[in-house]
Structures are given as structure tokens and as C-alpha cells.
Amino acid sequence: MKDYTNLLCLKLQEIHKPIEKIEFKITMEQIRIDLNRAIPLGLILNELITNALKHAFPKKTMGKITISIKKLKDKPYEVIVQDNGVGLPADLNFKKTDTLGLKLINILTEQLDGTVSIKRLPGTKVKITFPSLKK
Ligand SMILES: Nc1ncnc2c1ncn2[C@@H]1O[C@H](COP(=O)(O)OP(=O)(O)OP(=O)(O)O)[C@@H](O)[C@H]1O
Ligand SMILES: [Mg+2]
């Protein structure tokens, strides 16, 4: 997951070229995850990181995107994508939206038997947790 996330960030940043002052901070161990769950997880990361690059820094100023995946012993996986940008629009209901990206994140999290929570900081923090053992 770590190698994948590093590469994903690099490629997504290339696509969003005008934003050059975005610093990525990736913290995770070398986590290996079975393919059935790595695929939805990879797609979720893609949506969240793309959103941060696309929406969080409209003025293309300096910004930071933090990504972490934690797996503590006998605990669920904890995935966090956080930015210090403008924050989600006040009227946006993350769980009930017609926009494709957020819908996809909710559906893919369900596939992982997980839950999504968001925090409106000065920026945006999305946390996804999902159980470590498949039922
Ligand atoms: N990290 C973020 N910072 C600020 N606003 C955000 C962030 N992530 C999402 N948003 C807001 O939430 C809206 C919905 O996001 P969503 O990913 O569902 O759609 P989208 O990115 O506009 O289109 P797409 O279907 O291509 O993902 C965005 O249009 C944007 O206004
Ligand atoms: Mg999106």
C-alpha cells in the first residue's frame, strides 16, 4: 500500500500540474492487503486525493495533504486523508450526495464493511475504518 500510495500521489500531482506547492505527507508501514480489499481501497484513495488536489486549494497556494494508513494489532484498519485547504462546502452532506466521487467513496467503503467519517477542520479530514478480517 505504501509504494502504491507514493506512486499514486506522484501521478495525481502530475495531472494537476498547476498546483506545484502541495506537499504530501504519507505515513504508513509497509502494509500488505489482499487484492479484494486493495482494489476498493486504492479507488477510495484515488478519489480522496484527487478531491484534495482539485478542490481544497482553489487559489493554488501552498498546501499540505496528509495520508496515513494504520493497522494496530487486533484493531481495524484506519485510513486518513487530510488537507489544510478551504474545507467542504457548508451545505454538503457527505453521506447523501449525488456527486459521483463521494457516492463512490461511500459505496466502496461499504464493500470493505467500513465506515466513513469527516471532520471539517480549517481543511478537510476524511477517516475510513474497516475491519482487518473479512467475515
Ligand atoms: N478536499 C476537499 N476540499 C474542499 N472541497 C471538497 C473536497 N472534497 C470534495 N469537495 C467538494 O465536494 C464536492 C463533491 O465532491 P465529489 O468528489 O463527489 O465530486 P467532484 O470531485 O466535484 O466530481 P467527481 O465526480 O469527478 O469526483 C466537490 O465538488 C467539492 O466542492
Ligand atoms: Mg471528486
Coordinates of N, CA, C and O in Angstrom, one line a residue, residues 1-13 23-31 45 49 64-70 79-82:
M1 N 0.8 -1.2 0.0 CA 0.0 0.0 0.0 C 0.9 1.3 0.0 O 0.5 2.3 -0.6
K2 N 2.0 1.2 0.7 CA 2.8 2.4 0.8 C 3.4 2.8 -0.6 O 3.4 3.9 -1.0
D3 N 4.0 1.7 -1.3 CA 4.5 2.0 -2.6 C 3.5 2.5 -3.6 O 3.7 3.4 -4.3
Y4 N 2.3 1.8 -3.5 CA 1.2 2.2 -4.3 C 0.8 3.7 -4.1 O 0.6 4.5 -5.0
T5 N 0.7 4.0 -2.8 CA 0.2 5.4 -2.4 C 1.2 6.4 -2.9 O 0.8 7.5 -3.4
N6 N 2.5 6.1 -2.7 CA 3.5 7.1 -3.1 C 3.4 7.4 -4.6 O 3.4 8.5 -5.1
L7 N 3.3 6.3 -5.4 CA 3.2 6.4 -6.8 C 1.9 7.1 -7.3 O 1.9 8.0 -8.1
L8 N 0.8 6.8 -6.6 CA -0.5 7.4 -6.9 C -0.4 8.9 -6.7 O -0.9 9.7 -7.5
C9 N 0.2 9.3 -5.6 CA 0.3 10.8 -5.3 C 1.1 11.5 -6.3 O 0.8 12.6 -6.8
L10 N 2.2 10.8 -6.7 CA 3.1 11.4 -7.7 C 2.4 11.6 -9.1 O 2.4 12.7 -9.7
K11 N 1.6 10.6 -9.5 CA 0.9 10.6 -10.7 C -0.2 11.6 -10.7 O -0.4 12.4 -11.6
L12 N -1.0 11.7 -9.6 CA -2.1 12.6 -9.5 C -1.6 14.0 -9.5 O -2.2 14.9 -10.0
Q13 N -0.5 14.2 -8.8 CA 0.1 15.6 -8.8 C 0.5 16.0 -10.2 O 0.4 17.2 -10.5
E23 N 2.4 19.9 -0.6 CA 3.3 18.9 0.0 C 2.5 17.7 0.4 O 1.5 17.8 1.1
F24 N 3.0 16.5 0.1 CA 2.4 15.3 0.5 C 3.1 14.7 1.7 O 4.3 14.7 1.8
K25 N 2.4 14.2 2.7 CA 3.0 13.5 3.8 C 2.3 12.2 3.9 O 1.1 12.1 4.1
I26 N 3.1 11.2 3.7 CA 2.5 9.8 3.7 C 3.1 9.0 4.9 O 4.3 8.8 4.9
T27 N 2.2 8.6 5.8 CA 2.7 7.8 6.9 C 2.0 6.5 7.0 O 0.8 6.5 7.2
M28 N 2.8 5.5 6.7 CA 2.2 4.1 6.9 C 3.4 3.1 6.9 O 4.4 3.4 6.3
E29 N 3.1 2.0 7.5 CA 4.1 0.9 7.5 C 4.0 0.3 6.1 O 3.1 0.6 5.3
Q30 N 4.8 -0.7 5.8 CA 4.6 -1.5 4.6 C 3.5 -2.4 4.8 O 3.7 -3.6 5.2
I31 N 2.3 -1.9 4.5 CA 1.1 -2.8 4.7 C 0.8 -3.6 3.5 O 0.7 -3.0 2.4
L45 N -8.7 5.9 -2.2 CA -7.5 6.9 -2.1 C -7.5 7.8 -3.3 O -7.3 9.0 -3.2
I49 N -7.7 11.8 -2.8 CA -6.5 12.6 -3.1 C -6.8 13.5 -4.2 O -6.4 14.7 -4.2
K64 N -1.0 21.3 2.2 CA -0.4 20.0 2.6 C -1.5 19.0 2.6 O -2.7 19.2 3.0
I65 N -1.2 17.8 2.1 CA -2.1 16.7 2.0 C -1.4 15.5 2.8 O -0.3 15.2 2.5
T66 N -2.1 15.1 3.8 CA -1.6 14.0 4.7 C -2.4 12.8 4.5 O -3.6 12.8 4.5
I67 N -1.7 11.7 4.3 CA -2.3 10.4 4.1 C -1.7 9.4 5.0 O -0.5 9.3 5.1
S68 N -2.5 8.7 5.8 CA -2.0 7.7 6.6 C -2.9 6.4 6.6 O -4.1 6.5 6.5
I69 N -2.2 5.3 6.7 CA -2.9 4.1 6.9 C -2.3 3.4 8.2 O -1.1 3.2 8.2
K70 N -3.2 3.1 9.1 CA -2.7 2.4 10.3 C -3.3 1.1 10.5 O -4.5 0.9 10.2
V79 N -7.7 4.6 7.8 CA -7.2 5.3 6.7 C -7.6 6.8 6.8 O -8.8 7.1 7.0
I80 N -6.6 7.7 6.7 CA -7.0 9.1 6.9 C -6.4 9.9 5.7 O -5.2 9.7 5.3
V81 N -7.2 10.7 5.1 CA -6.7 11.6 4.1 C -7.2 13.0 4.5 O -8.4 13.3 4.7
Q82 N -6.2 13.9 4.7 CA -6.5 15.2 5.3 C -5.8 16.3 4.5 O -4.7 16.1 4.0

